[in-house]
Coordinates of C-alpha atoms in Angstrom, one line a residue:
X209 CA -3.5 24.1 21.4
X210 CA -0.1 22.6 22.8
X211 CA 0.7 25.0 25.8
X212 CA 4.3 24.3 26.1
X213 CA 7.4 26.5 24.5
X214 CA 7.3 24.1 21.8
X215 CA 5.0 24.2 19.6
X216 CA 3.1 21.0 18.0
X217 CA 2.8 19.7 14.4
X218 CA -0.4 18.2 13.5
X219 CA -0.7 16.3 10.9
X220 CA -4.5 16.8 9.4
X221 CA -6.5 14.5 7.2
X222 CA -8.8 16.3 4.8
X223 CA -11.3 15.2 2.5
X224 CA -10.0 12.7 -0.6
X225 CA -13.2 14.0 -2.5
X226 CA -16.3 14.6 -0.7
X227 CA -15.9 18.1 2.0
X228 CA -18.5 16.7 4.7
X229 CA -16.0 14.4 5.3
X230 CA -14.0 16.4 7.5
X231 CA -14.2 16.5 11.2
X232 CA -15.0 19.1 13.6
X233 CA -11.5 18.4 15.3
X234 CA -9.4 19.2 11.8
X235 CA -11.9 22.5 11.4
X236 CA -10.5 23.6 14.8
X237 CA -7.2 23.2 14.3
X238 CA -6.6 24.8 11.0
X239 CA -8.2 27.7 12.7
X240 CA -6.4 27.6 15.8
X241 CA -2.5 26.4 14.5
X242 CA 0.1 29.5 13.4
X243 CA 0.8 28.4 10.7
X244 CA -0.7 25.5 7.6
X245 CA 1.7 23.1 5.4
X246 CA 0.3 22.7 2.5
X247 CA 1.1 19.9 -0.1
X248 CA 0.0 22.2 -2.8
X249 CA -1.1 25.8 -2.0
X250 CA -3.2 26.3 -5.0
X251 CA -5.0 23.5 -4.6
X252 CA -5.6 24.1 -1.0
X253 CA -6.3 27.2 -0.6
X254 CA -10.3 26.1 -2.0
X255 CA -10.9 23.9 1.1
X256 CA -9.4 26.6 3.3
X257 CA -11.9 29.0 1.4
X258 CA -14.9 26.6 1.8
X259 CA -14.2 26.6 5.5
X260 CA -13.5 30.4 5.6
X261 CA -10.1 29.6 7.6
X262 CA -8.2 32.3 7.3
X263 CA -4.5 30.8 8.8
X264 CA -1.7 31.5 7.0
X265 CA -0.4 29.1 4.8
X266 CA 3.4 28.0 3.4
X267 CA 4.2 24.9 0.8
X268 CA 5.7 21.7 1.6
X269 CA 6.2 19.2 -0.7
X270 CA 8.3 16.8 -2.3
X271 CA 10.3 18.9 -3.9
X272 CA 11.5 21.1 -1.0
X273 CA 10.5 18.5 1.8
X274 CA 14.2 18.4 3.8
X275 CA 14.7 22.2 3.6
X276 CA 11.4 23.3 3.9
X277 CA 11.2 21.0 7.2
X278 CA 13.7 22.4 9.0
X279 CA 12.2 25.6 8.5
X280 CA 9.1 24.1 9.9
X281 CA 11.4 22.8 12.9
X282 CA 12.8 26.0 13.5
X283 CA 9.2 27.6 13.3
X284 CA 7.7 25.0 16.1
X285 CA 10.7 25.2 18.5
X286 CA 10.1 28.4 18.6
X287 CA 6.3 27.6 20.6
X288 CA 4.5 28.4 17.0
X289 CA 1.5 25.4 16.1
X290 CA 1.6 24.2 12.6
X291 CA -1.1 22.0 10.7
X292 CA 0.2 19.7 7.8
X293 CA -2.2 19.2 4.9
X294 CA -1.8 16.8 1.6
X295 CA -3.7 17.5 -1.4
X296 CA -6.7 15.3 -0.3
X297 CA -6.6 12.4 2.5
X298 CA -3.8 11.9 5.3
X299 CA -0.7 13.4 5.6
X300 CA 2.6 11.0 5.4
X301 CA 0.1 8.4 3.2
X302 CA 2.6 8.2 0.1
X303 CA 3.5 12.0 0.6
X304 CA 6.1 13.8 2.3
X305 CA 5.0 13.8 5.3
X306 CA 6.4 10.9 6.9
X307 CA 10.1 13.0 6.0
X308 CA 9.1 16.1 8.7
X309 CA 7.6 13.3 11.2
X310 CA 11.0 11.9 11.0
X311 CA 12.7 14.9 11.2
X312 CA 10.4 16.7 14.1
X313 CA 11.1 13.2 16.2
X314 CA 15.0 13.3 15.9
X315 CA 14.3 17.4 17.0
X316 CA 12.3 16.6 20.0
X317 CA 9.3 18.2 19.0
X318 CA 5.9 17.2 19.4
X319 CA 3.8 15.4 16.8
X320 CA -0.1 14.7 17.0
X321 CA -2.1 13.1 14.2
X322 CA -6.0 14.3 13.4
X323 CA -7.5 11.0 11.9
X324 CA -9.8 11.5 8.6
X325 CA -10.4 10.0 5.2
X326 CA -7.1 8.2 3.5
X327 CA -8.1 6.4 -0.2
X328 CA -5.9 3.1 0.7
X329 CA -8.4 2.5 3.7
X330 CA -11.5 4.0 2.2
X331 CA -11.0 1.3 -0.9
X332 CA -10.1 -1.6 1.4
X333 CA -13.2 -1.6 3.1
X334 CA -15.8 -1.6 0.2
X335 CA -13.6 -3.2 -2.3
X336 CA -14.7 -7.3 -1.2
X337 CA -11.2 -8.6 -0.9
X338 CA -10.2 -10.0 2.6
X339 CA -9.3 -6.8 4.8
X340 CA -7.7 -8.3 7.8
X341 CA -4.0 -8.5 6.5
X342 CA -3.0 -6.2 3.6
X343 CA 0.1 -4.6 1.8
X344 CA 0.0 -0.7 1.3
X345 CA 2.5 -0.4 -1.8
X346 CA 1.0 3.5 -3.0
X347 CA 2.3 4.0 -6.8
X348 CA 4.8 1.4 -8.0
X349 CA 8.4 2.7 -8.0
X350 CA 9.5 4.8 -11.2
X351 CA 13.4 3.1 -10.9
X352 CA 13.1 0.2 -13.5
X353 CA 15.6 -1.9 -11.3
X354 CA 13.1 -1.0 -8.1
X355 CA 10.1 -1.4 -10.2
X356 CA 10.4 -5.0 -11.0
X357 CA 11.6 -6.0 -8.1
X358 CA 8.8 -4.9 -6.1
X359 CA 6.6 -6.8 -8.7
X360 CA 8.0 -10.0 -7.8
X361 CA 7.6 -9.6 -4.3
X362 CA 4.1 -8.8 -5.0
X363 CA 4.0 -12.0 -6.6
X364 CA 4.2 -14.1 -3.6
X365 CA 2.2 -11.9 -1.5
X366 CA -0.9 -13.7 0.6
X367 CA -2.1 -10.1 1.9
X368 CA -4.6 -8.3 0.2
X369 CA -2.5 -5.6 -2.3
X370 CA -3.3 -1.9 -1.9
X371 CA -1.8 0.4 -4.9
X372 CA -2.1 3.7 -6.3
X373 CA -2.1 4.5 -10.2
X374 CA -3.1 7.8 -12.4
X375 CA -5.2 7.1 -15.2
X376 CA -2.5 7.6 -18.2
X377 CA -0.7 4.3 -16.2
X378 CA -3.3 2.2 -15.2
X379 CA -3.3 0.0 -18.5
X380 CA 0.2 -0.4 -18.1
X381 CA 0.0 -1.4 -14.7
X382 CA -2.8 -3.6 -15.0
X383 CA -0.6 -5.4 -17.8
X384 CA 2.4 -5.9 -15.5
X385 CA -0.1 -6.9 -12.8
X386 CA -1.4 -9.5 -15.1
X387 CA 1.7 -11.0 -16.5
X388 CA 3.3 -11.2 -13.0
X389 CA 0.6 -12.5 -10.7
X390 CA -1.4 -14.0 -13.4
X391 CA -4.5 -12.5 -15.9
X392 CA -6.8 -14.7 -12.7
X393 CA -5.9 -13.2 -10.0
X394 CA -9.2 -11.4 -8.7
X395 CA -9.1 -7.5 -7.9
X396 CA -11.4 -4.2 -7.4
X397 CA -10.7 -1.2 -8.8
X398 CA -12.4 1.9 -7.3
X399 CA -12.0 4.8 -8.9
X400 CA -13.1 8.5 -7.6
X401 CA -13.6 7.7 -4.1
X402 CA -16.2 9.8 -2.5
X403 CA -16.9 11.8 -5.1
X404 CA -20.2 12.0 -7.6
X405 CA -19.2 9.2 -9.6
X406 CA -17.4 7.2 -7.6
X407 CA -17.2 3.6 -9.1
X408 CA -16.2 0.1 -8.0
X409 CA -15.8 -2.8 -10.2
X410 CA -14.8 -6.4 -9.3
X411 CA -13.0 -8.5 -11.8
X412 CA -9.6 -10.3 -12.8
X413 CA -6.7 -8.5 -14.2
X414 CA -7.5 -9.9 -17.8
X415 CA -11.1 -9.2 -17.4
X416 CA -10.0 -5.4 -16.3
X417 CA -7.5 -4.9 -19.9
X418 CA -10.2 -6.3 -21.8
X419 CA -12.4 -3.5 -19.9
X420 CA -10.1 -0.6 -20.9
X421 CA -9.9 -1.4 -24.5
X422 CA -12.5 0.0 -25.1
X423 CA -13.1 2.3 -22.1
X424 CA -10.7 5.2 -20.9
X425 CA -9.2 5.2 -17.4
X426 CA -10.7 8.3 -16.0
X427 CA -9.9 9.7 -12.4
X428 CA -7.8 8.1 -10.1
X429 CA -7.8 4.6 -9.3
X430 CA -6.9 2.6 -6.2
X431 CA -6.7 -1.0 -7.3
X432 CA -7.2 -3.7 -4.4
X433 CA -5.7 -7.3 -5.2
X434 CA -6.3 -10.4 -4.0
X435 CA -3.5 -12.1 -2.7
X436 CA -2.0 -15.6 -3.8
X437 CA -4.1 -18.3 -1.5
X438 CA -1.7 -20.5 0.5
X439 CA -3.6 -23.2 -1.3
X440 CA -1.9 -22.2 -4.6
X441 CA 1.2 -21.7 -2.7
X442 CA 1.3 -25.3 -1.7
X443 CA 0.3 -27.0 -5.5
X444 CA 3.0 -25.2 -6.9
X445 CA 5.5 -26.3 -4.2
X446 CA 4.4 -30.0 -4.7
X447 CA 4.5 -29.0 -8.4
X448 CA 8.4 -28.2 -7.9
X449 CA 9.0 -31.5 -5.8
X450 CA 7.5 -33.7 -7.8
X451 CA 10.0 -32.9 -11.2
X452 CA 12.6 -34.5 -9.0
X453 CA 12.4 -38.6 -8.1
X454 CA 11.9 -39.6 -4.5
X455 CA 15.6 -40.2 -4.3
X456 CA 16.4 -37.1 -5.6
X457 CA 14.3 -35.1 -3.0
X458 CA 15.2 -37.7 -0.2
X459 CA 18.9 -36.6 -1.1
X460 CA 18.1 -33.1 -0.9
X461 CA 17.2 -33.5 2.8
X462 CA 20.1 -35.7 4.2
X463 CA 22.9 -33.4 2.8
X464 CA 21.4 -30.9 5.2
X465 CA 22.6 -33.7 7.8
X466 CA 18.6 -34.7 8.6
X467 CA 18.4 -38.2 9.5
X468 CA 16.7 -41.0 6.7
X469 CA 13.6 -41.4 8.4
X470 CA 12.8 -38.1 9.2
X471 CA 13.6 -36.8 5.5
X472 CA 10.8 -39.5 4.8
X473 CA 8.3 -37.5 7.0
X474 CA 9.2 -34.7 5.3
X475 CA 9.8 -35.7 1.9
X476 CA 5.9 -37.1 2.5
X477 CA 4.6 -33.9 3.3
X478 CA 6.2 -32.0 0.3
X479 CA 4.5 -34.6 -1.8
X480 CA 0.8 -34.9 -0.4
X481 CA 1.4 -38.0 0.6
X482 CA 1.8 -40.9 3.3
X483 CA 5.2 -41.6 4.7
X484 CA 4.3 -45.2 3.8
X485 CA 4.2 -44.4 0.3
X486 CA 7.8 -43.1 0.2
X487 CA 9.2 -46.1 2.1
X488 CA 7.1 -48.5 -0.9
X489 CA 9.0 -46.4 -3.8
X490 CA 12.6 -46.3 -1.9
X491 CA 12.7 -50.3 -1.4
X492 CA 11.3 -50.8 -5.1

């Protein structure tokens, strides 16, 4: 443990479903640390059982996450170690967390994070969909106002789309999913990672309402999108330019001051087409 008057906070990833997932290093440290943060207590206090770890343990969660953290603060710069656990998965993954990491930094006191299982990852990496860019957006706002306006930022997205839903929402979701980014955009839901019967199912967004007609969302689901292809990007921004006449888009480009023959090149390569083309339809 830290050696230094002040004490550490580790943040400590425990299993999303499966208990052999946890590492020696996270065992350890919940023995070792003053003090545990749990998310939930009650629902901690099993894997803590499991373990035998018998460290005490306080609550810290979203609904006492500023108070409670300073409470922490006062705890660690006073030299005492503390552990911070979410229900299952990392801490400060679409959780409180990230508010006492915040706070702890603007305090000066030292934070260390234990890595371990986290759903968004977990999902990413067996769901098919390109993994080298993605967007992590968790569980859609609640707001209205927020809601839709992260939907149609979504909708332009080219990274692969991480999100979170419960089972009593996922229809819904999967419905404003559809009607934003379109019932052909490809996705894979997985649904109790880790656990007995964990389940992963590739489809579109239509193909995955037509699914829960008839079957009811169970568990909880992480849904991975596929974002819009650049391809698709680019046919619907010729799309655009071409309900305007050549003039009309060669106009659009020399009230921005550019000169006639450079607002060919690029009035061309809006289009598709050669520069010769646009010069044939001007002089027509």
């Amino acid at each position: 443990m830290n050696n230094k008057t002040t004490g550490t906070l580790y943040l400590c990833a425990t299993p999303i479903g499966n208990l052999e997932d946890i590492t020696f290093r996270v065992l350890r440290t919940l023995k070792e640390v003053d003090l545990i943060a749990a998310e939930d207590t009650r629902n901690s206090i099993k894997l803590l059982n499991h373990f035998e770890i018998k460290t005490p343990m306080t609550s810290y969660h979203e609904y006492n996450k500023i108070d409670k953290a300073y409470q922490l603060v006062d705890k660690l710069r006073a030299g005492k170690n503390i552990a911070l656990i979410t229900d299952a998965g990392t801490p400060g993954i679409s959780d409180p967390g990230e508010d006492i990491v915040r706070i702890c930094y603007e305090e000066g006191i030292p934070v260390t994070s234990l890595p371990g299982p986290a759903a968004c990852i977990t999902a990413l990496t067996m769901s098919g969909q390109p993994t080298r860019r993605f967007a992590f957006e968790a569980f859609l706002p609640k707001d209205k106002k927020e809601h839709q306006a992260v939907l149609q930022e979504l909708r332009e997205e080219t990274r692969s789309i991480i999100i979170y839903e419960a089972p009593h929402h996922l229809v819904r979701t999967l419905s404003e999913l559809a009607d934003t980014l379109g019932g052909d955009r490809k996705l894979t839901i997985c649904r109790e990672l880790t656990k007995r019967h964990e389940e992963k199912m590739q489809m579109t967004l239509q193909e995955s309402l037509t699914y829960y007609e008839s079957q009811e969302p169970r568990g909880e689901y992480v849904l991975i999108i596929a974002g819009k292809s650049r391809a698709k990007i680019e046919e619907e921004k010729r799309a655009g330019w071409e309900t305007m006449s050549v003039e009309e888009h060669m106009a659009h480009y020399e009230a921005q001051g550019i000169e006639h023959k450079e607002a060919m090149k690029l009035v061309a390569r809006d289009r598709g087409v050669r520069k010769r083309d646009i010069y044939q339809q001007l002089i027509r």
